[in-house]
Amino acid sequence: MTEMHGTTIIVLRRNGKTVMAGDGQITLGDTVMKGTAKKVRKLGDGKVIAGFAGSVADALTLFEKFEEKFKEGNSSLRRAAVNLAKEWRTNKILRNLQALLLVADSQSILLVSGNGEVIEPDEEVLAIGSGGSYALAAARALLRNTDMEAESIALQAMTITSEICIYTNSKFTIETLEGEGQ
């Protein structure tokens, strides 16, 4: 089977807002199969934003599993992420899923992988996918050197990435969570 190439998902926090953005391109080999996929969505009754890079079917399974773990864990993002990572690594069926998951709430940003990793970034920004490094670099520069709002930074980082990475298009989905007191 032809290898499926990635995407770009970025999440960042600034001024009490958590923003996640993703492109809409699904590529199979050297063909764009779809340009308007939604790889970023709200879960957990709107308290969590999640985005994926990797196989679409696998990611949809992970969205469902994460939401299940979130409800079981009394709406704790960290507990849900750790429990998903444990099951993902040890379950015979889930172990074969080929995707990465970014999850965030108003306090935490986490990367969850099938190798059992749950990683929280040092800074308030994280990106995954084939264009993840470009988006991360652009967002860090904007966070460090401008007063732009979170949504504008995410949009600019994704726009820059779509101009560089052939597996990232400019059909973005952007979701925002307001922090407490906002």
GROMACS .gro file of N, CA and C in nm:
model
  546
    1MET      N    1   0.084  -0.119   0.000
    1MET     CA    2   0.000   0.000   0.000
    1MET      C    3   0.088   0.124   0.000
    2THR      N    4   0.045   0.224  -0.070
    2THR     CA    5   0.117   0.349  -0.075
    2THR      C    6   0.115   0.416   0.060
    3GLU      N    7   0.227   0.473   0.099
    3GLU     CA    8   0.239   0.539   0.230
    3GLU      C    9   0.156   0.666   0.235
    4MET      N   10   0.084   0.684   0.345
    4MET     CA   11   0.007   0.806   0.366
    4MET      C   12   0.095   0.908   0.436
    5HIS      N   13   0.101   1.027   0.381
    5HIS     CA   14   0.183   1.131   0.441
    5HIS      C   15   0.102   1.219   0.533
    6GLY      N   16   0.176   1.287   0.619
    6GLY     CA   17   0.119   1.362   0.730
    6GLY      C   18   0.055   1.492   0.696
    7THR      N   19   0.053   1.572   0.793
    7THR     CA   20  -0.025   1.693   0.798
    7THR      C   21   0.049   1.792   0.886
    8THR      N   22  -0.018   1.896   0.926
    8THR     CA   23   0.037   1.987   1.026
    8THR      C   24  -0.071   2.023   1.126
    9ILE      N   25  -0.040   2.003   1.253
    9ILE     CA   26  -0.127   2.042   1.363
    9ILE      C   27  -0.041   2.124   1.459
   10ILE      N   28  -0.091   2.239   1.500
   10ILE     CA   29  -0.021   2.321   1.598
   10ILE      C   30  -0.117   2.360   1.709
   11VAL      N   31  -0.064   2.366   1.830
   11VAL     CA   32  -0.141   2.413   1.944
   11VAL      C   33  -0.055   2.510   2.023
   12LEU      N   34  -0.116   2.618   2.070
   12LEU     CA   35  -0.042   2.715   2.149
   12LEU      C   36  -0.137   2.785   2.245
   13ARG      N   37  -0.075   2.849   2.344
   13ARG     CA   38  -0.153   2.923   2.443
   13ARG      C   39  -0.091   3.062   2.461
   14ARG      N   40  -0.180   3.162   2.467
   14ARG     CA   41  -0.137   3.299   2.494
   14ARG      C   42  -0.256   3.376   2.550
   15ASN      N   43  -0.229   3.456   2.653
   15ASN     CA   44  -0.331   3.543   2.713
   15ASN      C   45  -0.459   3.468   2.748
   16GLY      N   46  -0.444   3.348   2.805
   16GLY     CA   47  -0.560   3.273   2.851
   16GLY      C   48  -0.637   3.199   2.744
   17LYS      N   49  -0.590   3.203   2.620
   17LYS     CA   50  -0.656   3.130   2.511
   17LYS      C   51  -0.567   3.016   2.465
   18THR      N   52  -0.629   2.901   2.447
   18THR     CA   53  -0.561   2.786   2.388
   18THR      C   54  -0.618   2.768   2.248
   19VAL      N   55  -0.531   2.764   2.149
   19VAL     CA   56  -0.573   2.755   2.009
   19VAL      C   57  -0.504   2.637   1.944
   20MET      N   58  -0.581   2.558   1.869
   20MET     CA   59  -0.525   2.449   1.789
   20MET      C   60  -0.570   2.468   1.645
   21ALA      N   61  -0.476   2.450   1.553
   21ALA     CA   62  -0.507   2.463   1.411
   21ALA      C   63  -0.448   2.345   1.336
   22GLY      N   64  -0.517   2.305   1.231
   22GLY     CA   65  -0.469   2.197   1.146
   22GLY      C   66  -0.510   2.223   1.003
   23ASP      N   67  -0.435   2.168   0.911
   23ASP     CA   68  -0.469   2.181   0.769
   23ASP      C   69  -0.571   2.073   0.732
   24GLY      N   70  -0.618   2.078   0.609
   24GLY     CA   71  -0.722   1.984   0.567
   24GLY      C   72  -0.680   1.885   0.462
   25GLN      N   73  -0.551   1.874   0.434
   25GLN     CA   74  -0.507   1.789   0.323
   25GLN      C   75  -0.481   1.646   0.367
   26ILE      N   76  -0.537   1.553   0.291
   26ILE     CA   77  -0.507   1.411   0.308
   26ILE      C   78  -0.440   1.366   0.179
   27THR      N   79  -0.320   1.312   0.194
   27THR     CA   80  -0.239   1.273   0.080
   27THR      C   81  -0.213   1.122   0.083
   28LEU      N   82  -0.229   1.060  -0.031
   28LEU     CA   83  -0.196   0.918  -0.046
   28LEU      C   84  -0.092   0.910  -0.157
   29GLY      N   85   0.031   0.875  -0.118
   29GLY     CA   86   0.140   0.876  -0.216
   29GLY      C   87   0.163   1.017  -0.265
   30ASP      N   88   0.157   1.035  -0.399
   30ASP     CA   89   0.177   1.168  -0.455
   30ASP      C   90   0.046   1.233  -0.500
   31THR      N   91  -0.065   1.186  -0.442
   31THR     CA   92  -0.197   1.236  -0.479
   31THR      C   93  -0.268   1.297  -0.358
   32VAL      N   94  -0.324   1.416  -0.378
   32VAL     CA   95  -0.408   1.476  -0.275
   32VAL      C   96  -0.545   1.411  -0.289
   33MET      N   97  -0.585   1.338  -0.184
   33MET     CA   98  -0.712   1.266  -0.186
   33MET      C   99  -0.828   1.354  -0.139
   34LYS      N  100  -0.799   1.446  -0.048
   34LYS     CA  101  -0.902   1.534   0.007
   34LYS      C  102  -0.833   1.661   0.056
   35GLY      N  103  -0.899   1.773   0.040
   35GLY     CA  104  -0.840   1.900   0.081
   35GLY      C  105  -0.912   1.967   0.196
   36THR      N  106  -1.023   1.909   0.242
   36THR     CA  107  -1.104   1.977   0.343
   36THR      C  108  -1.131   1.889   0.466
   37ALA      N  109  -1.038   1.802   0.500
   37ALA     CA  110  -1.056   1.716   0.618
   37ALA      C  111  -1.049   1.800   0.745
   38LYS      N  112  -1.119   1.758   0.847
   38LYS     CA  113  -1.119   1.826   0.977
   38LYS      C  114  -1.038   1.738   1.073
   39LYS      N  115  -0.914   1.779   1.099
   39LYS     CA  116  -0.823   1.702   1.183
   39LYS      C  117  -0.812   1.758   1.323
   40VAL      N  118  -0.887   1.865   1.349
   40VAL     CA  119  -0.890   1.929   1.480
   40VAL      C  120  -1.036   1.938   1.522
   41ARG      N  121  -1.063   1.899   1.648
   41ARG     CA  122  -1.201   1.909   1.697
   41ARG      C  123  -1.204   1.922   1.848
   42LYS      N  124  -1.317   1.967   1.897
   42LYS     CA  125  -1.337   1.975   2.041
   42LYS      C  126  -1.394   1.843   2.089
   43LEU      N  127  -1.346   1.799   2.204
   43LEU     CA  128  -1.393   1.677   2.269
   43LEU      C  129  -1.429   1.710   2.414
   44GLY      N  130  -1.478   1.610   2.487
   44GLY     CA  131  -1.504   1.628   2.630
   44GLY      C  132  -1.598   1.742   2.659
   45ASP      N  133  -1.712   1.746   2.590
   45ASP     CA  134  -1.811   1.852   2.610
   45ASP      C  135  -1.751   1.990   2.587
   46GLY      N  136  -1.659   2.001   2.492
   46GLY     CA  137  -1.601   2.130   2.457
   46GLY      C  138  -1.490   2.177   2.548
   47LYS      N  139  -1.442   2.092   2.641
   47LYS     CA  140  -1.337   2.131   2.735
   47LYS      C  141  -1.197   2.100   2.684
   48VAL      N  142  -1.188   2.021   2.577
   48VAL     CA  143  -1.060   1.976   2.524
   48VAL      C  144  -1.058   1.998   2.374
   49ILE      N  145  -0.941   2.036   2.323
   49ILE     CA  146  -0.919   2.040   2.179
   49ILE      C  147  -0.823   1.927   2.147
   50ALA      N  148  -0.851   1.854   2.039
   50ALA     CA  149  -0.764   1.743   1.998
   50ALA      C  150  -0.739   1.754   1.848
   51GLY      N  151  -0.618   1.714   1.809
   51GLY     CA  152  -0.581   1.712   1.667
   51GLY      C  153  -0.489   1.595   1.642
   52PHE      N  154  -0.488   1.547   1.517
   52PHE     CA  155  -0.407   1.430   1.486
   52PHE      C  156  -0.324   1.448   1.361
   53ALA      N  157  -0.217   1.371   1.356
   53ALA     CA  158  -0.137   1.354   1.235
   53ALA      C  159  -0.121   1.204   1.217
   54GLY      N  160  -0.139   1.157   1.094
   54GLY     CA  161  -0.127   1.015   1.066
   54GLY      C  162  -0.249   0.962   0.996
   55SER      N  163  -0.271   0.834   1.009
   55SER     CA  164  -0.382   0.768   0.944
   55SER      C  165  -0.516   0.820   0.998
   56VAL      N  166  -0.605   0.856   0.908
   56VAL     CA  167  -0.733   0.915   0.947
   56VAL      C  168  -0.818   0.817   1.027
   57ALA      N  169  -0.832   0.696   0.978
   57ALA     CA  170  -0.915   0.597   1.049
   57ALA      C  171  -0.858   0.570   1.187
   58ASP      N  172  -0.726   0.560   1.198
   58ASP     CA  173  -0.663   0.537   1.327
   58ASP      C  174  -0.687   0.655   1.421
   59ALA      N  175  -0.677   0.775   1.367
   59ALA     CA  176  -0.697   0.893   1.450
   59ALA      C  177  -0.840   0.904   1.500
   60LEU      N  178  -0.936   0.868   1.418
   60LEU     CA  179  -1.075   0.871   1.462
   60LEU      C  180  -1.097   0.774   1.577
   61THR      N  181  -1.034   0.659   1.569
   61THR     CA  182  -1.040   0.562   1.679
   61THR      C  183  -0.979   0.622   1.804
   62LEU      N  184  -0.866   0.691   1.790
   62LEU     CA  185  -0.799   0.753   1.904
   62LEU      C  186  -0.882   0.866   1.965
   63PHE      N  187  -0.949   0.944   1.881
   63PHE     CA  188  -1.039   1.048   1.934
   63PHE      C  189  -1.144   0.985   2.024
   64GLU      N  190  -1.206   0.877   1.976
   64GLU     CA  191  -1.309   0.808   2.054
   64GLU      C  192  -1.252   0.753   2.184
   65LYS      N  193  -1.136   0.688   2.176
   65LYS     CA  194  -1.072   0.631   2.295
   65LYS      C  195  -1.033   0.740   2.394
   66PHE      N  196  -0.980   0.851   2.343
   66PHE     CA  197  -0.941   0.959   2.433
   66PHE      C  198  -1.063   1.014   2.505
   67GLU      N  199  -1.171   1.036   2.431
   67GLU     CA  200  -1.291   1.090   2.494
   67GLU      C  201  -1.345   0.994   2.600
   68GLU      N  202  -1.338   0.865   2.573
   68GLU     CA  203  -1.379   0.763   2.671
   68GLU      C  204  -1.292   0.774   2.797
   69LYS      N  205  -1.162   0.786   2.780
   69LYS     CA  206  -1.070   0.797   2.894
   69LYS      C  207  -1.091   0.928   2.970
   70PHE      N  208  -1.124   1.034   2.897
   70PHE     CA  209  -1.149   1.164   2.960
   70PHE      C  210  -1.270   1.157   3.052
   71LYS      N  211  -1.376   1.090   3.005
   71LYS     CA  212  -1.496   1.076   3.088
   71LYS      C  213  -1.469   0.985   3.208
   72GLU      N  214  -1.395   0.876   3.186
   72GLU     CA  215  -1.361   0.783   3.295
   72GLU      C  216  -1.273   0.851   3.400
   73GLY      N  217  -1.189   0.945   3.357
   73GLY     CA  218  -1.092   1.010   3.445
   73GLY      C  219  -1.142   1.138   3.507
   74ASN      N  220  -1.273   1.153   3.519
   74ASN     CA  221  -1.332   1.273   3.579
   74ASN      C  222  -1.285   1.402   3.512
   75SER      N  223  -1.279   1.400   3.381
   75SER     CA  224  -1.243   1.518   3.301
   75SER      C  225  -1.102   1.569   3.330
   76SER      N  226  -1.010   1.479   3.362
   76SER     CA  227  -0.870   1.515   3.380
   76SER      C  228  -0.793   1.486   3.251
   77LEU      N  229  -0.742   1.591   3.189
   77LEU     CA  230  -0.669   1.576   3.064
   77LEU      C  231  -0.548   1.485   3.082
   78ARG      N  232  -0.470   1.509   3.185
   78ARG     CA  233  -0.348   1.430   3.209
   78ARG      C  234  -0.381   1.283   3.232
   79ARG      N  235  -0.479   1.257   3.317
   79ARG     CA  236  -0.516   1.119   3.346
   79ARG      C  237  -0.564   1.049   3.219
   80ALA      N  238  -0.646   1.118   3.141
   80ALA     CA  239  -0.696   1.059   3.017
   80ALA      C  240  -0.582   1.030   2.920
   81ALA      N  241  -0.487   1.124   2.908
   81ALA     CA  242  -0.373   1.105   2.817
   81ALA      C  243  -0.287   0.988   2.861
   82VAL      N  244  -0.257   0.979   2.989
   82VAL     CA  245  -0.175   0.868   3.039
   82VAL      C  246  -0.247   0.735   3.021
   83ASN      N  247  -0.374   0.730   3.052
   83ASN     CA  248  -0.450   0.605   3.037
   83ASN      C  249  -0.462   0.564   2.891
   84LEU      N  250  -0.480   0.660   2.801
   84LEU     CA  251  -0.483   0.629   2.658
   84LEU      C  252  -0.348   0.575   2.613
   85ALA      N  253  -0.239   0.642   2.653
   85ALA     CA  254  -0.105   0.598   2.613
   85ALA      C  255  -0.077   0.456   2.661
   86LYS      N  256  -0.117   0.424   2.784
   86LYS     CA  257  -0.097   0.288   2.837
   86LYS      C  258  -0.173   0.186   2.754
   87GLU      N  259  -0.301   0.215   2.729
   87GLU     CA  260  -0.381   0.118   2.652
   87GLU      C  261  -0.331   0.109   2.508
   88TRP      N  262  -0.295   0.221   2.450
   88TRP     CA  263  -0.247   0.225   2.312
   88TRP      C  264  -0.121   0.138   2.298
   89ARG      N  265  -0.034   0.146   2.396
   89ARG     CA  266   0.092   0.070   2.390
   89ARG      C  267   0.072  -0.079   2.415
   90THR      N  268  -0.025  -0.116   2.497
   90THR     CA  269  -0.039  -0.255   2.539
   90THR      C  270  -0.149  -0.334   2.468
   91ASN      N  271  -0.249  -0.267   2.414
   91ASN     CA  272  -0.360  -0.334   2.347
   91ASN      C  273  -0.317  -0.382   2.208
   92LYS      N  274  -0.341  -0.511   2.179
   92LYS     CA  275  -0.295  -0.570   2.052
   92LYS      C  276  -0.349  -0.496   1.930
   93ILE      N  277  -0.473  -0.454   1.936
   93ILE     CA  278  -0.533  -0.385   1.822
   93ILE      C  279  -0.485  -0.240   1.815
   94LEU      N  280  -0.493  -0.169   1.927
   94LEU     CA  281  -0.454  -0.027   1.928
   94LEU      C  282  -0.305  -0.009   1.898
   95ARG      N  283  -0.224  -0.106   1.937
   95ARG     CA  284  -0.079  -0.096   1.920
   95ARG      C  285  -0.039  -0.071   1.774
   96ASN      N  286  -0.123  -0.113   1.681
   96ASN     CA  287  -0.092  -0.097   1.538
   96ASN      C  288  -0.139   0.035   1.478
   97LEU      N  289  -0.203   0.119   1.558
   97LEU     CA  290  -0.253   0.246   1.506
   97LEU      C  291  -0.136   0.339   1.474
   98GLN      N  292  -0.145   0.403   1.359
   98GLN     CA  293  -0.039   0.489   1.310
   98GLN      C  294  -0.084   0.635   1.310
   99ALA      N  295  -0.069   0.700   1.425
   99ALA     CA  296  -0.108   0.841   1.437
   99ALA      C  297  -0.042   0.900   1.561
  100LEU      N  298  -0.040   1.031   1.567
  100LEU     CA  299  -0.001   1.105   1.686
  100LEU      C  300  -0.118   1.193   1.724
  101LEU      N  301  -0.133   1.219   1.852
  101LEU     CA  302  -0.245   1.296   1.900
  101LEU      C  303  -0.195   1.413   1.984
  102LEU      N  304  -0.244   1.534   1.954
  102LEU     CA  305  -0.221   1.650   2.039
  102LEU      C  306  -0.352   1.677   2.111
  103VAL      N  307  -0.345   1.697   2.242
  103VAL     CA  308  -0.463   1.732   2.320
  103VAL      C  309  -0.429   1.850   2.410
  104ALA      N  310  -0.529   1.934   2.433
  104ALA     CA  311  -0.506   2.052   2.517
  104ALA      C  312  -0.636   2.093   2.583
  105ASP      N  313  -0.620   2.148   2.703
  105ASP     CA  314  -0.732   2.214   2.771
  105ASP      C  315  -0.685   2.354   2.808
  106SER      N  316  -0.752   2.419   2.899
  106SER     CA  317  -0.714   2.556   2.932
  106SER      C  318  -0.586   2.565   3.014
  107GLN      N  319  -0.534   2.451   3.064
  107GLN     CA  320  -0.411   2.453   3.143
  107GLN      C  321  -0.293   2.375   3.084
  108SER      N  322  -0.321   2.271   3.006
  108SER     CA  323  -0.214   2.181   2.961
  108SER      C  324  -0.219   2.157   2.812
  109ILE      N  325  -0.101   2.133   2.757
  109ILE     CA  326  -0.084   2.090   2.618
  109ILE      C  327  -0.005   1.960   2.625
  110LEU      N  328  -0.056   1.853   2.561
  110LEU     CA  329   0.010   1.723   2.567
  110LEU      C  330   0.016   1.657   2.430
  111LEU      N  331   0.125   1.587   2.405
  111LEU     CA  332   0.141   1.499   2.290
  111LEU      C  333   0.127   1.357   2.341
  112VAL      N  334   0.043   1.277   2.274
  112VAL     CA  335   0.024   1.137   2.313
  112VAL      C  336   0.062   1.050   2.195
  113SER      N  337   0.145   0.947   2.221
  113SER     CA  338   0.187   0.857   2.114
  113SER      C  339   0.162   0.712   2.151
  114GLY      N  340   0.166   0.627   2.050
  114GLY     CA  341   0.146   0.484   2.069
  114GLY      C  342   0.263   0.414   2.136
  115ASN      N  343   0.374   0.483   2.154
  115ASN     CA  344   0.488   0.424   2.224
  115ASN      C  345   0.478   0.443   2.374
  116GLY      N  346   0.368   0.499   2.419
  116GLY     CA  347   0.347   0.521   2.561
  116GLY      C  348   0.391   0.657   2.610
  117GLU      N  349   0.428   0.746   2.517
  117GLU     CA  350   0.473   0.878   2.559
  117GLU      C  351   0.356   0.974   2.579
  118VAL      N  352   0.366   1.053   2.684
  118VAL     CA  353   0.280   1.167   2.707
  118VAL      C  354   0.377   1.281   2.737
  119ILE      N  355   0.387   1.374   2.643
  119ILE     CA  356   0.490   1.478   2.652
  119ILE      C  357   0.424   1.615   2.663
  120GLU      N  358   0.468   1.692   2.763
  120GLU     CA  359   0.424   1.830   2.779
  120GLU      C  360   0.541   1.919   2.736
  121PRO      N  361   0.516   2.015   2.647
  121PRO     CA  362   0.626   2.098   2.598
  121PRO      C  363   0.677   2.195   2.705
  122ASP      N  364   0.802   2.238   2.689
  122ASP     CA  365   0.860   2.338   2.779
  122ASP      C  366   0.795   2.474   2.762
  123GLU      N  367   0.760   2.506   2.639
  123GLU     CA  368   0.694   2.633   2.610
  123GLU      C  369   0.547   2.605   2.581
  124GLU      N  370   0.469   2.710   2.568
  124GLU     CA  371   0.324   2.697   2.548
  124GLU      C  372   0.289   2.675   2.401
  125VAL      N  373   0.367   2.593   2.331
  125VAL     CA  374   0.343   2.566   2.190
  125VAL      C  375   0.398   2.428   2.156
  126LEU      N  376   0.327   2.357   2.068
  126LEU     CA  377   0.369   2.224   2.023
  126LEU      C  378   0.307   2.199   1.886
  127ALA      N  379   0.378   2.128   1.799
  127ALA     CA  380   0.327   2.097   1.665
  127ALA      C  381   0.370   1.957   1.625
  128ILE      N  382   0.287   1.894   1.543
  128ILE     CA  383   0.316   1.759   1.493
  128ILE      C  384   0.287   1.753   1.344
  129GLY      N  385   0.331   1.645   1.283
  129GLY     CA  386   0.304   1.621   1.142
  129GLY      C  387   0.421   1.658   1.055
  130SER      N  388   0.403   1.638   0.925
  130SER     CA  389   0.511   1.663   0.831
  130SER      C  390   0.555   1.808   0.829
  131GLY      N  391   0.464   1.900   0.859
  131GLY     CA  392   0.499   2.041   0.865
  131GLY      C  393   0.515   2.093   1.007
  132GLY      N  394   0.517   2.003   1.103
  132GLY     CA  395   0.523   2.043   1.244
  132GLY      C  396   0.642   2.129   1.280
  133SER      N  397   0.758   2.096   1.228
  133SER     CA  398   0.878   2.174   1.261
  133SER      C  399   0.870   2.316   1.207
  134TYR      N  400   0.814   2.332   1.087
  134TYR     CA  401   0.799   2.466   1.030
  134TYR      C  402   0.700   2.549   1.113
  135ALA      N  403   0.587   2.487   1.146
  135ALA     CA  404   0.484   2.558   1.223
  135ALA      C  405   0.535   2.594   1.362
  136LEU      N  406   0.608   2.502   1.425
  136LEU     CA  407   0.663   2.527   1.557
  136LEU      C  408   0.762   2.643   1.553
  137ALA      N  409   0.851   2.644   1.455
  137ALA     CA  410   0.949   2.752   1.444
  137ALA      C  411   0.881   2.887   1.421
  138ALA      N  412   0.782   2.890   1.332
  138ALA     CA  413   0.712   3.015   1.304
  138ALA      C  414   0.638   3.064   1.429
  139ALA      N  415   0.568   2.973   1.497
  139ALA     CA  416   0.492   3.012   1.616
  139ALA      C  417   0.583   3.060   1.728
  140ARG      N  418   0.695   2.991   1.750
  140ARG     CA  419   0.788   3.036   1.854
  140ARG      C  420   0.839   3.176   1.825
  141ALA      N  421   0.875   3.202   1.700
  141ALA     CA  422   0.924   3.335   1.664
  141ALA      C  423   0.817   3.441   1.689
  142LEU      N  424   0.694   3.411   1.653
  142LEU     CA  425   0.585   3.507   1.673
  142LEU      C  426   0.552   3.525   1.821
  143LEU      N  427   0.553   3.416   1.897
  143LEU     CA  428   0.527   3.427   2.042
  143LEU      C  429   0.634   3.510   2.111
  144ARG      N  430   0.760   3.493   2.070
  144ARG     CA  431   0.871   3.561   2.136
  144ARG      C  432   0.888   3.706   2.093
  145ASN      N  433   0.842   3.739   1.972
  145ASN     CA  434   0.876   3.869   1.916
  145ASN      C  435   0.759   3.959   1.878
  146THR      N  436   0.637   3.916   1.908
  146THR     CA  437   0.521   3.999   1.876
  146THR      C  438   0.422   3.996   1.992
  147ASP      N  439   0.322   4.082   1.982
  147ASP     CA  440   0.211   4.083   2.078
  147ASP      C  441   0.085   4.026   2.013
  148MET      N  442   0.101   3.953   1.904
  148MET     CA  443  -0.014   3.898   1.832
  148MET      C  444  -0.095   3.807   1.924
  149GLU      N  445  -0.226   3.800   1.899
  149GLU     CA  446  -0.315   3.710   1.972
  149GLU      C  447  -0.292   3.566   1.927
  150ALA      N  448  -0.334   3.473   2.010
  150ALA     CA  449  -0.311   3.331   1.986
  150ALA      C  450  -0.365   3.285   1.850
  151GLU      N  451  -0.488   3.325   1.817
  151GLU     CA  452  -0.547   3.282   1.689
  151GLU      C  453  -0.465   3.332   1.571
  152SER      N  454  -0.418   3.456   1.579
  152SER     CA  455  -0.339   3.513   1.469
  152SER      C  456  -0.206   3.442   1.454
  153ILE      N  457  -0.145   3.407   1.567
  153ILE     CA  458  -0.018   3.333   1.561
  153ILE      C  459  -0.039   3.196   1.498
  154ALA      N  460  -0.143   3.126   1.540
  154ALA     CA  461  -0.171   2.994   1.483
  154ALA      C  462  -0.196   3.005   1.332
  155LEU      N  463  -0.274   3.103   1.291
  155LEU     CA  464  -0.304   3.122   1.149
  155LEU      C  465  -0.178   3.154   1.070
  156GLN      N  466  -0.094   3.244   1.121
  156GLN     CA  467   0.030   3.280   1.051
  156GLN      C  468   0.126   3.161   1.043
  157ALA      N  469   0.139   3.087   1.152
  157ALA     CA  470   0.228   2.970   1.154
  157ALA      C  471   0.181   2.866   1.052
  158MET      N  472   0.050   2.844   1.046
  158MET     CA  473  -0.003   2.747   0.949
  158MET      C  474   0.013   2.797   0.807
  159THR      N  475  -0.006   2.926   0.785
  159THR     CA  476   0.009   2.983   0.651
  159THR      C  477   0.153   2.967   0.603
  160ILE      N  478   0.247   3.001   0.688
  160ILE     CA  479   0.389   2.985   0.654
  160ILE      C  480   0.420   2.839   0.623
  161THR      N  481   0.369   2.749   0.706
  161THR     CA  482   0.393   2.606   0.685
  161THR      C  483   0.335   2.560   0.552
  162SER      N  484   0.215   2.606   0.518
  162SER     CA  485   0.151   2.563   0.393
  162SER      C  486   0.228   2.611   0.270
  163GLU      N  487   0.309   2.715   0.288
  163GLU     CA  488   0.392   2.766   0.178
  163GLU      C  489   0.521   2.686   0.162
  164ILE      N  490   0.555   2.604   0.263
  164ILE     CA  491   0.680   2.527   0.262
  164ILE      C  492   0.655   2.377   0.245
  165CYS      N  493   0.562   2.322   0.321
  165CYS     CA  494   0.539   2.177   0.327
  165CYS      C  495   0.437   2.134   0.222
  166ILE      N  496   0.476   2.045   0.132
  166ILE     CA  497   0.383   2.002   0.026
  166ILE      C  498   0.269   1.915   0.079
  167TYR      N  499   0.278   1.867   0.203
  167TYR     CA  500   0.172   1.785   0.261
  167TYR      C  501   0.078   1.867   0.350
  168THR      N  502   0.089   1.999   0.344
  168THR     CA  503   0.005   2.089   0.425
  168THR      C  504  -0.061   2.189   0.332
  169ASN      N  505  -0.195   2.195   0.334
  169ASN     CA  506  -0.263   2.294   0.250
  169ASN      C  507  -0.310   2.413   0.334
  170SER      N  508  -0.382   2.503   0.271
  170SER     CA  509  -0.424   2.626   0.341
  170SER      C  510  -0.572   2.624   0.377
  171LYS      N  511  -0.631   2.508   0.386
  171LYS     CA  512  -0.770   2.493   0.432
  171LYS      C  513  -0.765   2.457   0.580
  172PHE      N  514  -0.761   2.558   0.666
  172PHE     CA  515  -0.736   2.535   0.808
  172PHE      C  516  -0.864   2.519   0.889
  173THR      N  517  -0.855   2.435   0.989
  173THR     CA  518  -0.956   2.427   1.095
  173THR      C  519  -0.889   2.484   1.219
  174ILE      N  520  -0.954   2.581   1.283
  174ILE     CA  521  -0.899   2.642   1.404
  174ILE      C  522  -1.004   2.635   1.514
  175GLU      N  523  -0.963   2.581   1.628
  175GLU     CA  524  -1.051   2.572   1.746
  175GLU      C  525  -0.984   2.646   1.860
  176THR      N  526  -1.066   2.713   1.942
  176THR     CA  527  -1.015   2.794   2.053
  176THR      C  528  -1.087   2.760   2.183
  177LEU      N  529  -1.010   2.754   2.289
  177LEU     CA  530  -1.066   2.742   2.425
  177LEU      C  531  -1.029   2.867   2.501
  178GLU      N  532  -1.125   2.923   2.570
  178GLU     CA  533  -1.100   3.039   2.655
  178GLU      C  534  -1.059   2.987   2.792
  179GLY      N  535  -0.958   3.049   2.854
  179GLY     CA  536  -0.916   3.012   2.989
  179GLY      C  537  -1.017   3.063   3.089
  180GLU      N  538  -1.001   3.015   3.211
  180GLU     CA  539  -1.090   3.061   3.317
  180GLU      C  540  -1.075   3.211   3.336
  181GLY      N  541  -1.188   3.278   3.356
  181GLY     CA  542  -1.187   3.422   3.380
  181GLY      C  543  -1.176   3.504   3.254
  182GLN      N  544  -1.178   3.440   3.137
  182GLN     CA  545  -1.167   3.513   3.011
  182GLN      C  546  -1.304   3.546   2.956
   0.00000   0.00000   0.00000
